PDB file of C-alpha atoms in Angstrom:
ATOM      1  CA  MET H 128     184.826  46.899 137.292  1.00  0.00           C
ATOM      2  CA  GLN H 129     181.784  44.669 137.013  1.00  0.00           C
ATOM      3  CA  ALA H 130     182.399  44.465 133.285  1.00  0.00           C
ATOM      4  CA  GLN H 131     186.121  43.820 133.766  1.00  0.00           C
ATOM      5  CA  LEU H 132     186.623  41.306 136.548  1.00  0.00           C
ATOM      6  CA  LEU H 133     189.956  39.500 136.712  1.00  0.00           C
ATOM      7  CA  PRO H 134     192.538  39.918 133.943  1.00  0.00           C
ATOM      8  CA  GLU H 135     194.252  36.825 132.620  1.00  0.00           C
ATOM      9  CA  GLU H 136     197.394  37.393 134.712  1.00  0.00           C
ATOM     10  CA  ALA H 137     195.220  37.460 137.846  1.00  0.00           C
ATOM     11  CA  VAL H 138     193.608  34.137 136.972  1.00  0.00           C
ATOM     12  CA  LYS H 139     197.070  32.611 136.465  1.00  0.00           C
ATOM     13  CA  SER H 140     198.421  34.062 139.726  1.00  0.00           C
ATOM     14  CA  LEU H 141     195.438  32.838 141.716  1.00  0.00           C
ATOM     15  CA  GLY H 142     195.667  29.432 140.067  1.00  0.00           C
ATOM     16  CA  ARG H 143     199.336  29.157 141.127  1.00  0.00           C
ATOM     17  CA  TRP H 144     198.436  30.197 144.674  1.00  0.00           C
ATOM     18  CA  LEU H 145     195.872  27.393 144.844  1.00  0.00           C
ATOM     19  CA  THR H 146     198.482  24.754 143.912  1.00  0.00           C
ATOM     20  CA  GLU H 147     201.242  25.819 146.324  1.00  0.00           C
ATOM     21  CA  SER H 148     201.471  23.665 149.451  1.00  0.00           C
ATOM     22  CA  GLU H 149     202.498  26.527 151.736  1.00  0.00           C
ATOM     23  CA  ARG H 150     199.809  28.864 150.441  1.00  0.00           C
ATOM     24  CA  GLY H 151     196.480  27.920 148.919  1.00  0.00           C
ATOM     25  CA  ARG H 152     196.472  24.165 148.492  1.00  0.00           C
ATOM     26  CA  ARG H 153     194.817  23.567 151.884  1.00  0.00           C
ATOM     27  CA  TYR H 154     191.857  25.680 150.732  1.00  0.00           C
ATOM     28  CA  ARG H 155     191.038  23.766 147.555  1.00  0.00           C
ATOM     29  CA  ARG H 156     187.750  22.637 149.131  1.00  0.00           C
ATOM     30  CA  GLY H 157     186.961  25.875 150.942  1.00  0.00           C
ATOM     31  CA  GLY H 158     188.314  28.315 153.486  1.00  0.00           C
ATOM     32  CA  GLY H 159     187.198  26.469 156.626  1.00  0.00           C
ATOM     33  CA  ALA H 160     190.738  25.358 157.462  1.00  0.00           C
ATOM     34  CA  HIS H 161     192.048  28.931 157.654  1.00  0.00           C
ATOM     35  CA  THR H 162     193.323  29.045 161.243  1.00  0.00           C
ATOM     36  CA  ILE H 163     194.376  31.962 163.445  1.00  0.00           C
ATOM     37  CA  PRO H 164     196.372  31.727 166.719  1.00  0.00           C
ATOM     38  CA  TYR H 165     195.227  33.597 169.819  1.00  0.00           C
ATOM     39  CA  SER H 166     196.054  33.920 173.521  1.00  0.00           C
ATOM     40  CA  PRO H 167     193.114  32.715 175.668  1.00  0.00           C
ATOM     41  CA  PRO H 168     194.228  34.433 178.920  1.00  0.00           C
ATOM     42  CA  SER H 169     194.163  37.854 177.256  1.00  0.00           C
ATOM     43  CA  TRP H 170     190.403  37.403 176.731  1.00  0.00           C
ATOM     44  CA  MET H 171     189.682  36.678 180.404  1.00  0.00           C
ATOM     45  CA  ALA H 172     187.502  39.771 180.897  1.00  0.00           C
ATOM     46  CA  ILE H 173     185.274  39.119 177.882  1.00  0.00           C
ATOM     47  CA  ALA H 174     181.849  37.559 178.293  1.00  0.00           C
ATOM     48  CA  PRO H 175     180.085  35.566 177.083  1.00  0.00           C
ATOM     49  CA  TRP H 176     182.957  33.216 176.209  1.00  0.00           C
ATOM     50  CA  PRO H 177     182.236  30.409 173.713  1.00  0.00           C
ATOM     51  CA  ASP H 178     182.251  26.999 175.434  1.00  0.00           C
ATOM     52  CA  ALA H 179     183.978  25.453 172.429  1.00  0.00           C
ATOM     53  CA  PHE H 180     186.972  27.770 172.748  1.00  0.00           C
ATOM     54  CA  ALA H 181     190.021  27.118 174.935  1.00  0.00           C
ATOM     55  CA  ASP H 182     189.837  27.450 178.730  1.00  0.00           C
ATOM     56  CA  ARG H 183     191.246  30.902 179.434  1.00  0.00           C
ATOM     57  CA  ALA H 184     192.469  29.947 182.906  1.00  0.00           C
ATOM     58  CA  THR H 185     194.521  26.916 181.871  1.00  0.00           C
ATOM     59  CA  VAL H 186     195.505  27.250 178.216  1.00  0.00           C
ATOM     60  CA  ALA H 187     198.240  29.741 177.320  1.00  0.00           C
ATOM     61  CA  SER H 188     197.955  29.538 173.553  1.00  0.00           C
ATOM     62  CA  ALA H 189     195.393  28.183 171.125  1.00  0.00           C
ATOM     63  CA  SER H 190     194.128  28.545 167.583  1.00  0.00           C
ATOM     64  CA  VAL H 191     190.738  28.788 165.936  1.00  0.00           C
ATOM     65  CA  SER H 192     189.724  28.069 162.352  1.00  0.00           C
ATOM     66  CA  ARG H 193     186.971  29.552 160.244  1.00  0.00           C
ATOM     67  CA  ALA H 194     185.132  26.243 160.539  1.00  0.00           C
ATOM     68  CA  ASN H 195     185.402  26.434 164.349  1.00  0.00           C
ATOM     69  CA  VAL H 196     183.871  29.907 164.373  1.00  0.00           C
ATOM     70  CA  VAL H 197     181.021  28.838 162.078  1.00  0.00           C
ATOM     71  CA  ALA H 198     180.240  26.004 164.507  1.00  0.00           C
ATOM     72  CA  VAL H 199     180.134  28.437 167.441  1.00  0.00           C
ATOM     73  CA  VAL H 200     177.839  30.776 165.523  1.00  0.00           C
ATOM     74  CA  ARG H 201     175.475  27.895 164.724  1.00  0.00           C
ATOM     75  CA  ALA H 202     175.348  26.976 168.416  1.00  0.00           C
ATOM     76  CA  ALA H 203     174.821  30.627 169.336  1.00  0.00           C
ATOM     77  CA  GLU H 204     171.911  30.807 166.906  1.00  0.00           C
ATOM     78  CA  GLN H 205     170.217  27.943 168.729  1.00  0.00           C
ATOM     79  CA  ALA H 206     170.769  29.713 172.067  1.00  0.00           C
ATOM     80  CA  GLN H 207     169.965  33.141 170.577  1.00  0.00           C
ATOM     81  CA  SER H 208     173.238  34.450 172.045  1.00  0.00           C
ATOM     82  CA  TRP H 209     174.521  36.691 169.297  1.00  0.00           C
ATOM     83  CA  ALA H 210     176.975  38.326 171.708  1.00  0.00           C
ATOM     84  CA  GLU H 211     178.715  34.961 172.045  1.00  0.00           C
ATOM     85  CA  ALA H 212     178.791  34.629 168.276  1.00  0.00           C
ATOM     86  CA  PHE H 213     180.249  38.131 168.054  1.00  0.00           C
ATOM     87  CA  VAL H 214     183.009  37.269 170.526  1.00  0.00           C
ATOM     88  CA  ALA H 215     183.966  34.185 168.515  1.00  0.00           C
ATOM     89  CA  THR H 216     184.279  36.219 165.311  1.00  0.00           C
ATOM     90  CA  GLN H 217     186.388  38.869 167.006  1.00  0.00           C
ATOM     91  CA  VAL H 218     188.784  36.362 168.597  1.00  0.00           C
ATOM     92  CA  TRP H 219     189.405  34.931 165.134  1.00  0.00           C
ATOM     93  CA  GLY H 220     189.621  38.420 163.625  1.00  0.00           C
ATOM     94  CA  TYR H 221     192.073  39.918 166.100  1.00  0.00           C
ATOM     95  CA  GLY H 222     194.196  36.823 166.656  1.00  0.00           C
ATOM     96  CA  LEU H 223     197.241  37.758 168.704  1.00  0.00           C
ATOM     97  CA  ALA H 224     196.670  41.522 168.479  1.00  0.00           C
ATOM     98  CA  GLY H 225     196.868  42.720 172.074  1.00  0.00           C
ATOM     99  CA  TYR H 226     194.191  45.364 171.683  1.00  0.00           C
ATOM    100  CA  GLY H 227     191.564  42.892 170.433  1.00  0.00           C
ATOM    101  CA  PRO H 228     189.977  42.082 173.814  1.00  0.00           C
ATOM    102  CA  TYR H 229     189.806  45.759 174.777  1.00  0.00           C
ATOM    103  CA  ARG H 230     188.073  46.802 171.571  1.00  0.00           C
ATOM    104  CA  THR H 231     185.713  43.856 171.695  1.00  0.00           C
ATOM    105  CA  GLY H 232     184.826  44.712 175.283  1.00  0.00           C
ATOM    106  CA  GLN H 233     184.111  48.311 174.318  1.00  0.00           C
ATOM    107  CA  VAL H 234     181.610  47.172 171.688  1.00  0.00           C
ATOM    108  CA  LEU H 235     179.919  44.673 174.014  1.00  0.00           C
ATOM    109  CA  ALA H 236     179.585  47.271 176.782  1.00  0.00           C
ATOM    110  CA  GLN H 237     177.468  49.605 174.677  1.00  0.00           C
ATOM    111  CA  PRO H 238     173.750  49.709 175.525  1.00  0.00           C
ATOM    112  CA  GLY H 239     171.818  47.843 172.855  1.00  0.00           C
ATOM    113  CA  ALA H 240     174.799  45.935 171.448  1.00  0.00           C
ATOM    114  CA  GLU H 241     173.113  42.520 171.735  1.00  0.00           C
ATOM    115  CA  GLU H 242     169.971  43.965 170.161  1.00  0.00           C
ATOM    116  CA  ALA H 243     172.033  45.391 167.287  1.00  0.00           C
ATOM    117  CA  PHE H 244     173.598  41.986 166.627  1.00  0.00           C
ATOM    118  CA  ALA H 245     170.186  40.292 166.631  1.00  0.00           C
ATOM    119  CA  GLN H 246     168.656  42.910 164.363  1.00  0.00           C
ATOM    120  CA  ALA H 247     171.571  42.686 161.949  1.00  0.00           C
ATOM    121  CA  VAL H 248     171.039  38.927 161.704  1.00  0.00           C
ATOM    122  CA  SER H 249     167.329  39.415 161.024  1.00  0.00           C
ATOM    123  CA  LEU H 250     168.110  41.996 158.366  1.00  0.00           C
ATOM    124  CA  LEU H 251     170.628  39.666 156.752  1.00  0.00           C
ATOM    125  CA  ILE H 252     167.938  37.013 156.459  1.00  0.00           C
ATOM    126  CA  ASP H 253     165.119  39.309 155.310  1.00  0.00           C
ATOM    127  CA  GLU H 254     166.829  42.117 153.359  1.00  0.00           C
ATOM    128  CA  GLY H 255     170.443  41.173 152.720  1.00  0.00           C
ATOM    129  CA  ALA H 256     174.008  42.052 153.593  1.00  0.00           C
ATOM    130  CA  SER H 257     173.829  45.796 152.912  1.00  0.00           C
ATOM    131  CA  ALA H 258     170.984  46.336 155.367  1.00  0.00           C
ATOM    132  CA  ALA H 259     172.732  44.272 158.039  1.00  0.00           C
ATOM    133  CA  TYR H 260     175.943  46.219 157.415  1.00  0.00           C
ATOM    134  CA  GLU H 261     174.143  49.530 157.973  1.00  0.00           C
ATOM    135  CA  ARG H 262     172.634  48.315 161.236  1.00  0.00           C
ATOM    136  CA  LEU H 263     176.014  47.455 162.739  1.00  0.00           C
ATOM    137  CA  GLN H 264     177.612  50.734 161.686  1.00  0.00           C
ATOM    138  CA  VAL H 265     175.873  52.462 164.603  1.00  0.00           C
ATOM    139  CA  LEU H 266     178.068  50.666 167.160  1.00  0.00           C
ATOM    140  CA  ASP H 267     181.023  52.804 168.244  1.00  0.00           C
ATOM    141  CA  GLY H 268     184.396  51.181 167.749  1.00  0.00           C
ATOM    142  CA  LEU H 269     183.106  48.497 165.389  1.00  0.00           C
ATOM    143  CA  GLY H 270     184.587  49.378 162.028  1.00  0.00           C
ATOM    144  CA  PRO H 271     183.741  47.712 158.715  1.00  0.00           C
ATOM    145  CA  ALA H 272     186.675  45.301 158.842  1.00  0.00           C
ATOM    146  CA  PHE H 273     185.343  43.692 162.012  1.00  0.00           C
ATOM    147  CA  LEU H 274     181.608  44.074 161.529  1.00  0.00           C
ATOM    148  CA  THR H 275     181.972  42.286 158.186  1.00  0.00           C
ATOM    149  CA  LYS H 276     183.777  39.464 159.995  1.00  0.00           C
ATOM    150  CA  PHE H 277     180.678  39.036 162.163  1.00  0.00           C
ATOM    151  CA  LEU H 278     178.410  39.173 159.116  1.00  0.00           C
ATOM    152  CA  TYR H 279     180.607  36.762 157.171  1.00  0.00           C
ATOM    153  CA  PHE H 280     180.497  34.053 159.825  1.00  0.00           C
ATOM    154  CA  VAL H 281     176.781  34.538 160.471  1.00  0.00           C
ATOM    155  CA  GLY H 282     176.195  34.245 156.740  1.00  0.00           C
ATOM    156  CA  GLN H 283     178.185  31.012 156.643  1.00  0.00           C
ATOM    157  CA  ALA H 284     176.255  29.565 159.587  1.00  0.00           C
ATOM    158  CA  LEU H 285     172.708  30.424 158.536  1.00  0.00           C
ATOM    159  CA  PRO H 286     170.935  28.070 156.123  1.00  0.00           C
ATOM    160  CA  GLU H 287     169.540  30.969 154.078  1.00  0.00           C
ATOM    161  CA  VAL H 288     170.146  34.682 153.694  1.00  0.00           C
ATOM    162  CA  LYS H 289     168.745  37.260 151.300  1.00  0.00           C
ATOM    163  CA  GLY H 290     170.971  37.779 148.284  1.00  0.00           C
ATOM    164  CA  LEU H 291     174.731  37.330 148.385  1.00  0.00           C
ATOM    165  CA  ARG H 292     176.272  35.927 151.539  1.00  0.00           C
ATOM    166  CA  PRO H 293     178.563  38.446 153.265  1.00  0.00           C
ATOM    167  CA  LEU H 294     182.333  38.439 152.865  1.00  0.00           C
ATOM    168  CA  ILE H 295     185.032  40.147 154.894  1.00  0.00           C
ATOM    169  CA  LEU H 296     186.101  43.580 153.639  1.00  0.00           C
ATOM    170  CA  ASP H 297     189.135  45.283 155.161  1.00  0.00           C
ATOM    171  CA  SER H 298     191.841  47.709 154.097  1.00  0.00           C
ATOM    172  CA  VAL H 299     193.878  44.968 152.409  1.00  0.00           C
ATOM    173  CA  LEU H 300     190.979  43.877 150.202  1.00  0.00           C
ATOM    174  CA  ALA H 301     190.044  47.492 149.482  1.00  0.00           C
ATOM    175  CA  GLY H 302     193.649  48.148 148.480  1.00  0.00           C
ATOM    176  CA  VAL H 303     193.541  45.357 145.903  1.00  0.00           C
ATOM    177  CA  LEU H 304     190.346  46.754 144.387  1.00  0.00           C
ATOM    178  CA  ARG H 305     191.729  50.283 144.486  1.00  0.00           C
ATOM    179  CA  ARG H 306     194.782  49.273 142.476  1.00  0.00           C
ATOM    180  CA  HIS H 307     192.671  47.198 140.099  1.00  0.00           C
ATOM    181  CA  ALA H 308     190.191  50.049 139.524  1.00  0.00           C
ATOM    182  CA  THR H 309     193.037  52.492 138.965  1.00  0.00           C
ATOM    183  CA  LYS H 310     194.665  50.245 136.387  1.00  0.00           C
ATOM    184  CA  ILE H 311     191.380  49.724 134.534  1.00  0.00           C
ATOM    185  CA  GLY H 312     190.789  53.482 134.428  1.00  0.00           C
ATOM    186  CA  VAL H 313     194.308  54.323 133.283  1.00  0.00           C
ATOM    187  CA  VAL H 314     194.138  51.755 130.485  1.00  0.00           C
ATOM    188  CA  ALA H 315     190.812  53.277 129.425  1.00  0.00           C
ATOM    189  CA  GLY H 316     192.463  56.698 129.268  1.00  0.00           C
ATOM    190  CA  TYR H 317     190.810  58.352 132.276  1.00  0.00           C
ATOM    191  CA  GLU H 318     193.163  60.871 133.902  1.00  0.00           C
ATOM    192  CA  TRP H 319     191.021  60.912 137.035  1.00  0.00           C
ATOM    193  CA  ALA H 320     191.180  57.136 137.555  1.00  0.00           C
ATOM    194  CA  ALA H 321     193.594  57.195 140.504  1.00  0.00           C
ATOM    195  CA  PRO H 322     191.880  59.853 142.663  1.00  0.00           C
ATOM    196  CA  ILE H 323     188.435  58.378 142.045  1.00  0.00           C
ATOM    197  CA  ALA H 324     189.619  54.853 142.896  1.00  0.00           C
ATOM    198  CA  THR H 325     191.347  56.186 146.008  1.00  0.00           C
ATOM    199  CA  ARG H 326     188.120  57.830 147.157  1.00  0.00           C
ATOM    200  CA  ILE H 327     185.696  54.967 146.578  1.00  0.00           C
ATOM    201  CA  TRP H 328     188.090  52.205 147.699  1.00  0.00           C
ATOM    202  CA  ARG H 329     189.566  54.046 150.655  1.00  0.00           C
ATOM    203  CA  ASP H 330     190.980  52.143 153.626  1.00  0.00           C
ATOM    204  CA  SER H 331     187.803  52.211 155.739  1.00  0.00           C
ATOM    205  CA  ASN H 332     184.369  53.787 156.292  1.00  0.00           C
ATOM    206  CA  TRP H 333     182.814  52.237 153.196  1.00  0.00           C
ATOM    207  CA  THR H 334     179.139  52.822 152.610  1.00  0.00           C
ATOM    208  CA  SER H 335     176.677  49.948 152.476  1.00  0.00           C
ATOM    209  CA  HIS H 336     176.404  50.621 148.733  1.00  0.00           C
ATOM    210  CA  ARG H 337     180.171  50.194 148.345  1.00  0.00           C
ATOM    211  CA  TYR H 338     179.983  46.971 150.335  1.00  0.00           C
ATOM    212  CA  HIS H 339     177.278  45.727 147.967  1.00  0.00           C
ATOM    213  CA  ILE H 340     179.493  46.551 144.974  1.00  0.00           C
ATOM    214  CA  TYR H 341     182.339  44.684 146.642  1.00  0.00           C
ATOM    215  CA  LEU H 342     180.198  41.583 147.083  1.00  0.00           C
ATOM    216  CA  GLN H 343     179.001  41.702 143.482  1.00  0.00           C
ATOM    217  CA  TRP H 344     182.570  41.966 142.213  1.00  0.00           C
ATOM    218  CA  MET H 345     183.873  39.195 144.464  1.00  0.00           C
ATOM    219  CA  TYR H 346     181.096  36.795 143.513  1.00  0.00           C
ATOM    220  CA  GLY H 347     181.530  37.578 139.831  1.00  0.00           C
ATOM    221  CA  ALA H 348     185.290  37.094 140.033  1.00  0.00           C
ATOM    222  CA  SER H 349     184.840  33.839 141.941  1.00  0.00           C
ATOM    223  CA  GLU H 350     182.522  32.512 139.235  1.00  0.00           C
ATOM    224  CA  GLN H 351     185.107  33.518 136.651  1.00  0.00           C
ATOM    225  CA  LEU H 352     187.773  31.511 138.488  1.00  0.00           C
ATOM    226  CA  THR H 353     185.501  28.487 138.887  1.00  0.00           C
ATOM    227  CA  ALA H 354     184.924  28.485 135.127  1.00  0.00           C
ATOM    228  CA  ALA H 355     188.626  28.891 134.311  1.00  0.00           C
ATOM    229  CA  SER H 356     189.631  25.202 134.536  1.00  0.00           C
ATOM    230  CA  ILE H 357     192.061  25.816 137.409  1.00  0.00           C
ATOM    231  CA  GLU H 358     190.067  23.703 139.909  1.00  0.00           C
ATOM    232  CA  TRP H 359     189.040  26.796 141.832  1.00  0.00           C
ATOM    233  CA  PRO H 360     186.430  25.962 144.506  1.00  0.00           C
ATOM    234  CA  ALA H 361     182.955  27.456 144.226  1.00  0.00           C
ATOM    235  CA  ALA H 362     183.575  29.494 147.392  1.00  0.00           C
ATOM    236  CA  PRO H 363     183.930  33.284 147.176  1.00  0.00           C
ATOM    237  CA  ASP H 364     185.535  33.396 150.621  1.00  0.00           C
ATOM    238  CA  VAL H 365     188.531  31.525 149.195  1.00  0.00           C
ATOM    239  CA  LEU H 366     189.034  34.442 146.796  1.00  0.00           C
ATOM    240  CA  GLU H 367     188.802  36.840 149.758  1.00  0.00           C
ATOM    241  CA  LEU H 368     191.462  34.788 151.562  1.00  0.00           C
ATOM    242  CA  ALA H 369     193.667  34.608 148.471  1.00  0.00           C
ATOM    243  CA  LEU H 370     193.561  38.353 147.832  1.00  0.00           C
ATOM    244  CA  PHE H 371     194.217  39.084 151.509  1.00  0.00           C
ATOM    245  CA  SER H 372     197.220  36.743 151.316  1.00  0.00           C
ATOM    246  CA  GLY H 373     198.706  38.651 148.388  1.00  0.00           C
ATOM    247  CA  ALA H 374     198.011  36.009 145.742  1.00  0.00           C
ATOM    248  CA  TRP H 375     197.523  38.748 143.128  1.00  0.00           C
ATOM    249  CA  ASP H 376     198.740  42.323 142.983  1.00  0.00           C
ATOM    250  CA  PRO H 377     197.014  44.393 140.264  1.00  0.00           C
ATOM    251  CA  THR H 378     200.072  46.621 139.898  1.00  0.00           C
TER     252      THR H 378
END
């Protein structure tokens, strides 16, 4: 897959997505405007609550953008309150899903959770995304889809990290890569392409090595798009957003 990034039809599909007013046009300069609605009162039991977020006692509905979350994470870095940063990333990640506050509370209640967040940040700075990913895997109830949301926003907020900045990886993104890997293998004549792709790009529980491969592919594909004269922004998270939004289906 590293040798075969995006086929020409993918580049065209993603280019169209970027021009459409109801889809990608708002992200031509980056993914910061990507906004998710949430219900503040449903998060009443969660602490610490970011000061920049809506008042849970008075506001029935609100929304939060990627840029908003990055700002909260930067403030949390100054206060060394990585639990607050974690909460901000999970509110954005869960949106209106009713089980979001419960699952977030379960993670926060675990002994050593704050320490795990802080250590993951240190590892991201000193060793890179894969090491930080491994550190957070020890927390019960925090699957890859949501731990990578935390890592993604921390990576956006920090001035420097080791290697590639983290991106979100969930079952939707893994599904795109699974179908892409299958198609590449079938075209190459490998009968085992589908089962192998299904195993390595399963819906969850990816290894830190697989996460590293994902980042390499996403950054390579983003560079390909930037060089393709379609005015694609030099922001790999826009590709993550586009693929999550269904801008290209490898099948």
